[in-house]
Amino acid sequence: MPIFREVLRTAPKKRATLLYPFEKRDVPLDYRGRIEINYDLCVGCGLCVKECPSQALELVTLPDGKKKPRYYVARCTFCAQCVESCPRNAIKSTQIYELATYNRKAEVVEPCGTSR
Amino acid sequence: MSNIVDVPVGPQHPALKEPLNITCYVDGEQVVGAKLRIGYNHRGIEKAGEYQTFIQNLYIAERICGICGIVHAFDLAQATEHIIGKEIPRRADYLRTIGLELNRIHSHLLWLGVAAHEIGFDTLFMYVWRDREVVMDVIEDFTGNRVTYALVTIGGVRRDLPQEKAEKMLRVMDALEETVKKYKEMCLNEKTIRMRCDGVGVLRKEDAIALCAVGPTIRASGVPFDIRADDPHAAYDEIPFKVVTYDTCDVTARILVRIDETLESINIVREAIKKMPSGPIRARLPRAVPVGEGVGRTEAPRGEVIHYVRSNGTDRPFRWKVRAPTLANLLSIPVMLTSKGDYVVYIADVPITFASIDPCLSCTDRAVKFVDVSSGKSWVWTFSQIKRMYWKDKPCWRERP
């Protein structure tokens, strides 16, 4: 019974699973998590909005007439196509992956930082 | 006097988490025939693809199957590149090959766990899935995510494999090879597995050829049919590998084919990392695809996948057709489940027989037929007919751009 050999070999070892909310695993540095938009660099070209496969980005017009993307976190599929499309490198992926919230407003990132 | 009873297995059934109906005709304990009904999982992906651009479709394609994600995205990209007719950089081919093979390793290990679970051997199931985690971690390190990889793009790949990541990958492959060899030893010698799988779910060679089975299912029936070898794509023409076949045609053969293929895949990954040329990883191709038709095919973990794309000169496909391997393999299920002469199928063997083709029904369901259950009448409606019938006054569909 070769499985018993494996059971005996594994029994004294540490468990393989994590007690998730208390222990967290490290994600790689270039993990594709929630995206972060640097509105100072954004020129409002709308390429990210055009290429987003899940309509998670929407172009809104700010009071000063400039156009900037609004980010719906709950719709995002974390493919990071927008990161690639952005001609100004204003969007980048972060390592944040715990995105559940009770507050629906917190899932929408409104454009800000309209210094340009 | 024989008394044949219909036993419906499914749509919610013991073998899988996916919906499928198998009606088994049972005489006592023996299954004398079976009938399949699919179509519980139609998601309209092909239609959705017609509204999205080619680049956006890569991400939908990846979600056709949760396990062989790279395969579908790679196939769609291949079909699109076929229309455009430009070569992609060689390094991208190698990186795609590494992605495809890592995909195959984790899919086969996942299946081995599922098969162990189907025969009630949950200890092996847990151990295999624990060891599969290291592959998932390597994939996450390489592509940026565990399940939806977003690696392939039209014209190449999106991520390079730096030297330190490649070295880490090689170290993991060495450790994994030991583990997989151990599992092979275990499957060959463990009495529980041999008693449940030897002589179960037999698909003879001539049946497998006649029913157009693909992938490990046909290779376990002794036919060396592998798209990687028969029609080399990506970097498979430069990497030597062996097409694994077994000729006992039963579930044990399918287990061993998959384990041996995992070992071959580990070698392919090593070879690809060793031979990988330097250079660009991506060619910039136009967003608008010229008028034409393209076909992409590759060997998914479950068998041959074909994507057909037709473009009318815009940045959206006019038609996108996907043939997933399970659709080809499903036809052999009724043959495997039919007792004939010395070959006897018992009800307890139905789950493992069915699971032995590694079915993925969400990949398979591409069309819907309407059936009136009471009269047995069936018909097909076109999209505009459905619109007229049900959405007459509700403009709830998006017009085609």
Coordinates of C-alpha atoms in Angstrom, one line a residue:
Chain A
M1 CA 0.0 0.0 0.0
P2 CA 2.2 2.9 -1.2
I3 CA -0.3 5.5 0.0
F4 CA 0.5 4.6 3.6
R5 CA 4.1 5.4 3.0
E6 CA 3.1 8.8 1.8
V7 CA 0.7 9.3 4.8
L8 CA 3.5 8.5 7.2
R9 CA 5.9 10.8 5.4
T10 CA 3.4 13.7 5.4
A11 CA 1.9 13.2 8.9
P12 CA 4.6 15.0 10.9
K13 CA 4.8 17.9 8.5
K14 CA 3.3 21.3 8.7
R15 CA -0.2 21.6 7.2
A16 CA -0.3 22.9 3.6
T17 CA -3.3 25.2 3.9
L18 CA -3.4 28.7 5.5
L19 CA -5.9 29.9 8.0
Y20 CA -6.8 32.6 5.5
P21 CA -8.1 35.7 7.2
F22 CA -5.4 35.4 9.8
E23 CA -2.6 34.2 7.7
K24 CA -2.0 35.7 4.3
R25 CA 0.1 34.5 1.5
D26 CA 2.5 36.7 -0.4
V27 CA 1.6 37.5 -3.9
P28 CA 4.3 38.1 -6.6
L29 CA 5.5 41.7 -7.1
D30 CA 4.0 41.9 -10.6
Y31 CA 0.7 40.4 -9.4
R32 CA -2.4 41.7 -11.3
G33 CA -4.6 43.0 -8.6
R34 CA -6.7 46.1 -8.3
I35 CA -5.6 48.9 -10.7
E36 CA -4.5 52.3 -9.6
I37 CA -4.9 55.3 -11.8
N38 CA -2.6 58.3 -11.5
Y39 CA -5.0 61.1 -12.5
D40 CA -2.1 63.6 -12.7
L41 CA -0.6 61.7 -15.6
C42 CA -3.9 60.8 -17.3
V43 CA -4.7 62.9 -20.4
G44 CA -8.2 61.4 -20.9
C45 CA -7.5 59.8 -24.2
G46 CA -10.1 57.0 -23.4
L47 CA -8.0 54.1 -24.8
C48 CA -8.3 52.2 -21.5
V49 CA -12.1 52.7 -21.6
K50 CA -12.2 51.5 -25.2
E51 CA -10.2 48.3 -24.6
C52 CA -11.6 47.3 -21.2
P53 CA -13.3 43.9 -21.8
S54 CA -15.7 44.3 -18.8
Q55 CA -16.8 47.9 -19.0
A56 CA -15.1 48.6 -15.7
L57 CA -13.8 52.0 -16.8
E58 CA -16.1 54.8 -17.9
L59 CA -15.1 58.2 -19.2
V60 CA -16.6 61.0 -17.3
T61 CA -16.4 64.8 -17.9
L62 CA -15.2 66.8 -15.0
P63 CA -16.5 70.3 -14.2
D64 CA -13.5 71.8 -15.9
G65 CA -14.3 70.0 -19.1
K66 CA -11.5 67.4 -18.9
K67 CA -12.4 63.8 -19.4
K68 CA -11.1 61.1 -17.0
P69 CA -11.9 57.5 -16.4
R70 CA -14.1 56.3 -13.5
Y71 CA -13.1 52.9 -12.2
Y72 CA -15.8 50.3 -11.1
V73 CA -13.8 47.9 -9.0
A74 CA -16.6 45.3 -8.8
R75 CA -16.7 45.0 -12.6
C76 CA -13.0 44.7 -13.1
T77 CA -11.6 41.3 -14.2
F78 CA -8.0 42.3 -13.4
C79 CA -6.7 41.5 -16.9
A80 CA -4.6 44.7 -16.8
Q81 CA -5.3 45.4 -20.5
C82 CA -5.7 49.1 -19.5
V83 CA -2.2 49.1 -18.0
E84 CA -0.9 48.0 -21.4
S85 CA -3.1 50.3 -23.4
C86 CA -2.3 53.5 -21.5
P87 CA 0.0 55.7 -23.6
R88 CA 1.1 57.7 -20.5
N89 CA 1.7 54.8 -18.1
A90 CA -0.8 56.4 -15.8
I91 CA -2.4 53.1 -14.8
K92 CA -0.6 50.4 -12.8
S93 CA -1.5 47.1 -11.2
T94 CA -1.2 46.8 -7.5
Q95 CA -0.9 43.8 -5.2
I96 CA -4.2 44.5 -3.5
Y97 CA -6.6 41.6 -3.8
E98 CA -8.9 41.8 -0.8
L99 CA -11.7 43.9 -2.4
A100 CA -14.9 42.7 -0.7
T101 CA -16.8 45.6 0.9
Y102 CA -20.2 46.4 2.4
N103 CA -20.1 49.9 1.0
R104 CA -21.1 50.0 -2.7
K105 CA -19.8 53.5 -3.1
A106 CA -16.3 52.4 -2.1
E107 CA -16.3 50.2 -5.2
V108 CA -16.3 53.2 -7.5
V109 CA -13.2 55.2 -7.8
E110 CA -14.1 58.8 -8.9
P111 CA -11.6 60.8 -10.8
C112 CA -9.7 63.3 -8.8
G113 CA -6.4 65.2 -8.8
T114 CA -7.2 67.3 -11.9
S115 CA -4.2 69.4 -11.7
R116 CA -3.4 69.1 -15.4
Chain B
M1 CA -37.2 -12.0 -18.1
S2 CA -35.2 -8.8 -18.2
N3 CA -36.7 -5.7 -16.8
I4 CA -34.9 -2.6 -18.0
V5 CA -35.2 0.6 -15.9
D6 CA -34.2 4.1 -16.9
V7 CA -31.9 5.7 -14.3
P8 CA -31.4 9.4 -14.9
V9 CA -27.9 10.5 -13.7
G10 CA -27.9 14.3 -13.6
P11 CA -28.1 17.2 -14.5
Q12 CA -26.9 17.5 -10.8
H13 CA -25.0 14.3 -10.5
P14 CA -22.3 12.4 -8.6
A15 CA -19.5 12.7 -11.0
L16 CA -18.9 16.4 -11.6
K17 CA -19.9 19.9 -10.5
E18 CA -21.1 20.6 -14.0
P19 CA -24.6 19.9 -15.4
L20 CA -25.1 17.0 -17.8
N21 CA -27.8 14.4 -18.0
I22 CA -26.9 10.7 -18.6
T23 CA -29.9 8.4 -18.8
C24 CA -28.6 4.9 -18.0
Y25 CA -30.7 1.9 -19.1
V26 CA -30.2 -0.5 -16.2
D27 CA -30.9 -4.2 -16.0
G28 CA -30.4 -5.2 -12.4
E29 CA -27.0 -3.8 -11.5
Q30 CA -25.8 -3.7 -15.1
V31 CA -25.9 -0.7 -17.4
V32 CA -27.0 -1.9 -20.8
G33 CA -27.1 1.5 -22.6
A34 CA -26.9 5.2 -22.0
K35 CA -28.1 8.4 -23.6
L36 CA -26.6 11.8 -23.1
R37 CA -28.3 15.2 -23.0
I38 CA -26.2 18.4 -22.9
G39 CA -27.1 22.0 -23.2
Y40 CA -27.6 23.0 -19.5
N41 CA -24.7 25.4 -19.5
H42 CA -25.1 27.5 -22.6
R43 CA -23.6 31.0 -22.0
G44 CA -23.7 32.6 -25.4
I45 CA -20.0 33.3 -25.4
E46 CA -19.6 33.2 -29.2
K47 CA -22.4 35.7 -29.6
A48 CA -20.9 38.0 -26.9
G49 CA -17.7 37.8 -28.8
E50 CA -19.2 39.4 -31.9
Y51 CA -19.9 42.6 -29.9
Q52 CA -16.4 42.9 -28.6
T53 CA -13.1 43.7 -30.2
F54 CA -10.5 41.0 -30.9
I55 CA -8.4 42.1 -28.0
Q56 CA -11.3 42.0 -25.6
N57 CA -12.3 38.6 -26.9
L58 CA -9.0 37.2 -25.7
Y59 CA -10.2 37.7 -22.2
I60 CA -13.6 36.2 -22.9
A61 CA -11.9 33.2 -24.6
E62 CA -9.9 32.7 -21.5
R63 CA -13.1 32.3 -19.5
I64 CA -14.5 29.6 -21.8
C65 CA -12.7 27.1 -19.6
G66 CA -11.4 27.8 -16.1
I67 CA -8.7 25.2 -16.4
C68 CA -7.3 25.5 -19.9
G69 CA -7.5 29.3 -20.0
I70 CA -4.2 29.8 -21.9
V71 CA -5.2 27.3 -24.5
H72 CA -8.4 29.1 -25.6
A73 CA -6.7 32.6 -25.6
F74 CA -3.8 31.1 -27.5
D75 CA -6.1 29.5 -30.1
L76 CA -8.0 32.7 -30.7
A77 CA -4.8 34.7 -31.0
Q78 CA -3.5 32.1 -33.4
A79 CA -6.6 32.3 -35.6
T80 CA -6.4 36.1 -35.6
E81 CA -2.8 36.0 -36.5
H82 CA -3.7 33.6 -39.3
I83 CA -6.0 36.2 -40.8
I84 CA -3.4 39.0 -40.4
G85 CA -0.8 36.7 -41.9
K86 CA 2.3 38.1 -40.0
E87 CA 4.9 36.1 -38.2
I88 CA 5.2 36.6 -34.4
P89 CA 8.6 36.7 -32.6
R90 CA 10.2 33.3 -31.9
R91 CA 10.6 34.1 -28.2
A92 CA 6.9 34.6 -27.9
D93 CA 6.3 31.2 -29.4
Y94 CA 8.5 29.7 -26.7
L95 CA 6.8 31.6 -23.9
R96 CA 3.5 30.5 -25.2
T97 CA 4.7 26.9 -25.2
I98 CA 5.8 27.2 -21.6
G99 CA 2.4 28.6 -20.7
L100 CA 0.5 25.8 -22.5
E101 CA 2.6 23.1 -20.9
L102 CA 2.2 24.6 -17.4
N103 CA -1.5 24.6 -18.1
R104 CA -1.4 21.0 -19.1
I105 CA 0.6 20.0 -16.0
H106 CA -1.9 21.6 -13.6
S107 CA -4.9 20.3 -15.5
H108 CA -3.7 16.7 -15.5
L109 CA -2.9 16.8 -11.8
L110 CA -6.3 18.4 -11.1
W111 CA -7.9 15.6 -13.1
L112 CA -5.9 12.9 -11.2
G113 CA -7.3 14.3 -8.0
V114 CA -10.8 14.3 -9.4
A115 CA -10.5 10.7 -10.6
A116 CA -9.3 9.7 -7.2
H117 CA -12.3 11.4 -5.7
E118 CA -14.7 9.6 -8.0
I119 CA -13.4 6.2 -6.9
G120 CA -13.7 7.3 -3.3
F121 CA -10.0 7.6 -2.7
D122 CA -10.0 11.0 -1.1
T123 CA -6.6 10.7 0.5
L124 CA -4.9 10.7 -2.9
F125 CA -7.2 13.5 -4.0
M126 CA -6.0 15.8 -1.2
Y127 CA -2.3 14.9 -1.7
V128 CA -2.4 15.5 -5.5
W129 CA -4.1 18.8 -5.1
R130 CA -1.6 19.9 -2.5
D131 CA 1.2 19.1 -4.9
R132 CA -0.6 20.9 -7.7
E133 CA -0.4 24.1 -5.8
V134 CA 3.3 24.5 -6.6
V135 CA 2.4 24.6 -10.3
M136 CA -0.2 27.2 -9.6
D137 CA 2.3 29.3 -7.8
V138 CA 4.7 29.0 -10.7
I139 CA 2.0 30.1 -13.1
E140 CA 1.1 33.0 -10.8
D141 CA 4.7 34.0 -10.7
F142 CA 5.0 33.9 -14.5
T143 CA 1.6 35.3 -15.6
G144 CA 0.4 37.4 -12.7
N145 CA -2.6 35.3 -11.7
R146 CA -3.5 31.8 -10.7
V147 CA -6.4 31.1 -13.0
T148 CA -7.1 33.8 -15.5
Y149 CA -3.6 34.2 -17.0
A150 CA -4.0 37.0 -19.5
L151 CA -0.7 35.9 -21.0
V152 CA -1.3 35.6 -24.7
T153 CA -2.1 38.6 -26.8
I154 CA -2.5 39.1 -30.5
G155 CA 1.0 39.2 -31.9
G156 CA 2.9 37.6 -29.0
V157 CA 2.8 37.4 -25.2
R158 CA 2.3 40.1 -22.6
R159 CA 5.0 39.1 -20.2
D160 CA 8.6 38.0 -20.5
L161 CA 10.2 35.3 -18.4
P162 CA 13.2 36.8 -16.7
Q163 CA 16.2 34.7 -15.8
E164 CA 15.5 34.4 -12.1
K165 CA 11.9 33.3 -12.7
A166 CA 13.1 30.7 -15.2
E167 CA 15.6 29.3 -12.7
K168 CA 12.9 29.1 -10.1
M169 CA 10.6 27.4 -12.6
L170 CA 13.3 24.8 -13.3
R171 CA 13.8 24.1 -9.6
V172 CA 10.1 23.6 -9.2
M173 CA 10.0 21.3 -12.3
D174 CA 12.7 19.1 -10.8
A175 CA 10.8 18.7 -7.5
L176 CA 7.6 18.1 -9.4
E177 CA 9.1 15.4 -11.5
E178 CA 9.9 13.4 -8.4
T179 CA 6.4 13.9 -7.1
V180 CA 4.7 12.9 -10.3
K181 CA 6.9 9.8 -10.6
K182 CA 5.8 8.9 -7.1
Y183 CA 2.2 9.2 -8.1
K184 CA 2.8 7.0 -11.1
E185 CA 4.3 4.4 -8.8
M186 CA 1.3 4.8 -6.5
C187 CA -1.3 4.4 -9.3
L188 CA 0.4 1.3 -10.6
N189 CA 0.7 -0.5 -7.3
E190 CA -2.2 0.8 -5.2
K191 CA -4.8 -2.0 -5.0
T192 CA -7.8 0.4 -4.5
I193 CA -7.1 2.2 -7.8
R194 CA -6.4 -1.0 -9.8
M195 CA -9.6 -2.7 -8.6
R196 CA -11.8 0.3 -9.5
C197 CA -10.2 1.2 -12.8
D198 CA -8.8 -2.0 -14.5
G199 CA -11.2 -3.0 -17.3
V200 CA -13.7 -0.2 -16.6
G201 CA -14.9 2.2 -19.3
V202 CA -13.3 0.4 -22.2
L203 CA -13.2 2.2 -25.5
R204 CA -11.7 0.0 -28.1
K205 CA -9.4 1.4 -30.7
E206 CA -11.8 1.1 -33.6
D207 CA -14.6 2.7 -31.6
A208 CA -12.3 5.6 -30.6
I209 CA -11.3 6.2 -34.2
A210 CA -14.9 5.9 -35.5
L211 CA -16.3 8.3 -32.8
C212 CA -13.5 10.9 -33.4
A213 CA -12.3 10.9 -29.8
V214 CA -9.4 13.3 -29.1
G215 CA -6.7 13.9 -26.6
P216 CA -5.8 11.5 -23.8
T217 CA -9.0 9.5 -24.4
I218 CA -7.9 8.4 -27.9
R219 CA -4.3 8.0 -26.8
A220 CA -5.4 5.7 -24.1
S221 CA -7.0 3.6 -26.8
G222 CA -3.6 3.2 -28.5
V223 CA -3.9 5.8 -31.3
P224 CA -1.0 8.3 -31.4
F225 CA -3.0 11.4 -32.2
D226 CA -1.6 14.6 -30.8
I227 CA -1.9 18.0 -32.5
R228 CA 1.4 19.1 -31.0
A229 CA 3.1 16.4 -33.1
D230 CA 0.8 16.2 -36.1
D231 CA 0.5 19.9 -36.8
P232 CA 3.3 21.6 -34.9
H233 CA 2.5 25.1 -33.8
A234 CA 4.1 27.6 -31.3
A235 CA 7.6 26.1 -30.6
Y236 CA 6.6 22.4 -30.7
D237 CA 8.4 21.9 -34.0
E238 CA 11.8 22.5 -32.3
I239 CA 11.1 20.6 -29.0
P240 CA 11.3 16.9 -29.1
F241 CA 8.7 15.0 -27.1
K242 CA 7.1 11.6 -27.0
V243 CA 3.4 11.1 -27.8
V244 CA 2.3 8.8 -24.9
T245 CA -0.1 6.0 -25.8
Y246 CA -1.4 3.0 -23.9
D247 CA -3.4 0.2 -25.4
T248 CA -5.4 -1.3 -22.5
C249 CA -8.2 1.2 -23.5
D250 CA -9.6 1.4 -19.9
V251 CA -9.7 4.0 -17.1
T252 CA -6.2 2.9 -15.9
A253 CA -4.8 3.6 -19.3
R254 CA -6.3 7.1 -19.2
I255 CA -4.8 7.7 -15.8
L256 CA -1.4 6.5 -16.9
V257 CA -1.5 8.5 -20.2
R258 CA -2.2 11.7 -18.2
I259 CA 0.6 11.0 -15.7
D260 CA 3.1 10.2 -18.4
E261 CA 2.1 13.3 -20.3
T262 CA 2.7 15.4 -17.2
L263 CA 6.2 14.0 -17.1
E264 CA 6.6 14.9 -20.8
S265 CA 5.3 18.4 -20.2
I266 CA 7.8 18.9 -17.5
N267 CA 10.5 18.0 -20.0
I268 CA 9.1 20.3 -22.6
V269 CA 9.1 23.2 -20.1
R270 CA 12.8 22.5 -19.3
E271 CA 13.7 22.2 -23.0
A272 CA 11.8 25.4 -23.9
I273 CA 13.6 27.4 -21.2
K274 CA 16.9 26.0 -22.4
K275 CA 16.3 26.7 -26.1
M276 CA 14.5 30.0 -25.8
P277 CA 16.0 32.6 -28.0
S278 CA 16.4 36.2 -26.9
G279 CA 14.6 39.0 -28.6
P280 CA 11.2 40.8 -28.6
I281 CA 8.2 39.1 -27.1
R282 CA 5.6 40.9 -29.1
A283 CA 4.9 42.2 -32.6
R284 CA 2.6 45.1 -32.9
L285 CA -0.3 44.1 -35.1
P286 CA -3.1 46.3 -36.3
R287 CA -6.2 46.6 -34.2
A288 CA -8.5 46.3 -37.3
V289 CA -8.1 42.8 -38.7
P290 CA -8.4 42.5 -42.6
V291 CA -11.2 40.6 -44.2
G292 CA -10.6 36.9 -44.1
E293 CA -11.0 33.6 -42.2
G294 CA -8.6 32.1 -39.7
V295 CA -8.3 28.8 -37.9
G296 CA -6.3 28.1 -34.8
R297 CA -5.8 24.6 -33.3
T298 CA -3.9 23.3 -30.5
E299 CA -3.7 20.4 -28.1
A300 CA -5.5 21.3 -24.9
P301 CA -5.0 19.1 -21.8
R302 CA -8.3 17.4 -22.9
G303 CA -7.7 17.2 -26.6
E304 CA -7.8 19.2 -29.7
V305 CA -9.3 22.7 -29.6
I306 CA -10.3 24.5 -32.7
H307 CA -11.1 28.2 -33.0
Y308 CA -12.5 29.6 -36.2
V309 CA -12.7 33.4 -36.7
R310 CA -14.1 35.3 -39.6
S311 CA -13.4 39.0 -39.9
N312 CA -15.2 41.6 -42.1
G313 CA -12.4 44.2 -41.9
T314 CA -13.4 45.8 -38.6
D315 CA -11.9 45.4 -35.2
R316 CA -14.6 43.0 -34.2
P317 CA -15.1 39.4 -35.5
F318 CA -18.0 38.7 -37.7
R319 CA -18.2 35.1 -36.5
W320 CA -16.2 33.2 -33.9
K321 CA -16.7 29.4 -33.5
V322 CA -15.2 27.3 -30.8
R323 CA -15.0 23.5 -30.8
A324 CA -13.9 22.3 -27.4
P325 CA -12.4 18.8 -26.9
T326 CA -15.2 17.5 -24.6
L327 CA -17.7 17.7 -27.5
A328 CA -15.7 15.2 -29.5
N329 CA -15.1 13.0 -26.5
L330 CA -18.7 12.9 -25.2
L331 CA -19.8 10.6 -28.0
S332 CA -17.7 7.8 -26.7
I333 CA -19.5 7.9 -23.3
P334 CA -22.5 5.8 -24.4
V335 CA -20.1 3.3 -25.9
M336 CA -18.1 3.0 -22.7
L337 CA -21.4 2.7 -20.7
T338 CA -22.8 -0.2 -22.7
S339 CA -22.4 -3.7 -21.5
K340 CA -21.4 -6.0 -24.4
G341 CA -20.5 -9.7 -24.2
D342 CA -17.8 -10.1 -21.5
Y343 CA -17.6 -6.4 -20.8
V344 CA -20.0 -5.5 -18.0
V345 CA -20.7 -2.0 -16.7
Y346 CA -22.1 -1.6 -13.2
I347 CA -23.9 1.5 -11.9
A348 CA -21.1 2.2 -9.5
D349 CA -18.7 2.6 -12.4
V350 CA -20.7 5.3 -14.1
P351 CA -19.1 8.3 -12.3
I352 CA -15.5 7.3 -12.9
T353 CA -16.2 6.2 -16.5
F354 CA -17.8 9.5 -17.3
A355 CA -15.1 11.5 -15.4
S356 CA -12.3 9.5 -17.3
I357 CA -12.7 11.7 -20.4
D358 CA -12.1 14.8 -18.2
P359 CA -15.3 16.5 -19.3
C360 CA -15.6 20.2 -19.2
L361 CA -19.2 21.1 -20.0
S362 CA -19.0 24.8 -19.8
C363 CA -16.5 24.6 -22.7
T364 CA -18.7 22.3 -24.6
D365 CA -22.1 24.0 -24.7
R366 CA -22.1 26.1 -27.8
A367 CA -25.6 25.7 -29.1
V368 CA -29.1 25.5 -27.8
K369 CA -32.0 23.4 -29.1
F370 CA -35.5 23.9 -27.8
V371 CA -37.2 20.7 -26.7
D372 CA -40.9 20.3 -25.7
V373 CA -40.4 17.7 -22.9
S374 CA -44.0 16.5 -23.0
S375 CA -44.2 15.8 -26.7
G376 CA -40.5 15.3 -27.4
K377 CA -40.7 17.7 -30.3
S378 CA -37.5 19.8 -30.9
W379 CA -36.8 22.8 -32.9
V380 CA -34.3 25.6 -33.4
W381 CA -35.0 29.3 -33.2
T382 CA -32.8 32.0 -34.7
F383 CA -31.8 35.0 -32.6
S384 CA -34.2 37.3 -34.4
Q385 CA -37.1 34.9 -33.8
I386 CA -36.3 34.8 -30.1
K387 CA -36.2 38.6 -30.0
R388 CA -39.6 38.7 -31.8
M389 CA -41.1 36.1 -29.4
Y390 CA -40.0 37.4 -26.1
W391 CA -38.6 40.9 -26.3
K392 CA -41.0 42.4 -28.6
D393 CA -41.5 45.6 -26.7
K394 CA -38.4 45.5 -24.6
P395 CA -35.3 46.8 -26.2
C396 CA -33.1 44.9 -23.8
W397 CA -30.5 43.6 -26.3
R398 CA -27.7 45.6 -27.7
E399 CA -27.8 46.2 -31.5
R400 CA -24.8 44.9 -33.3
P401 CA -22.4 47.7 -33.9

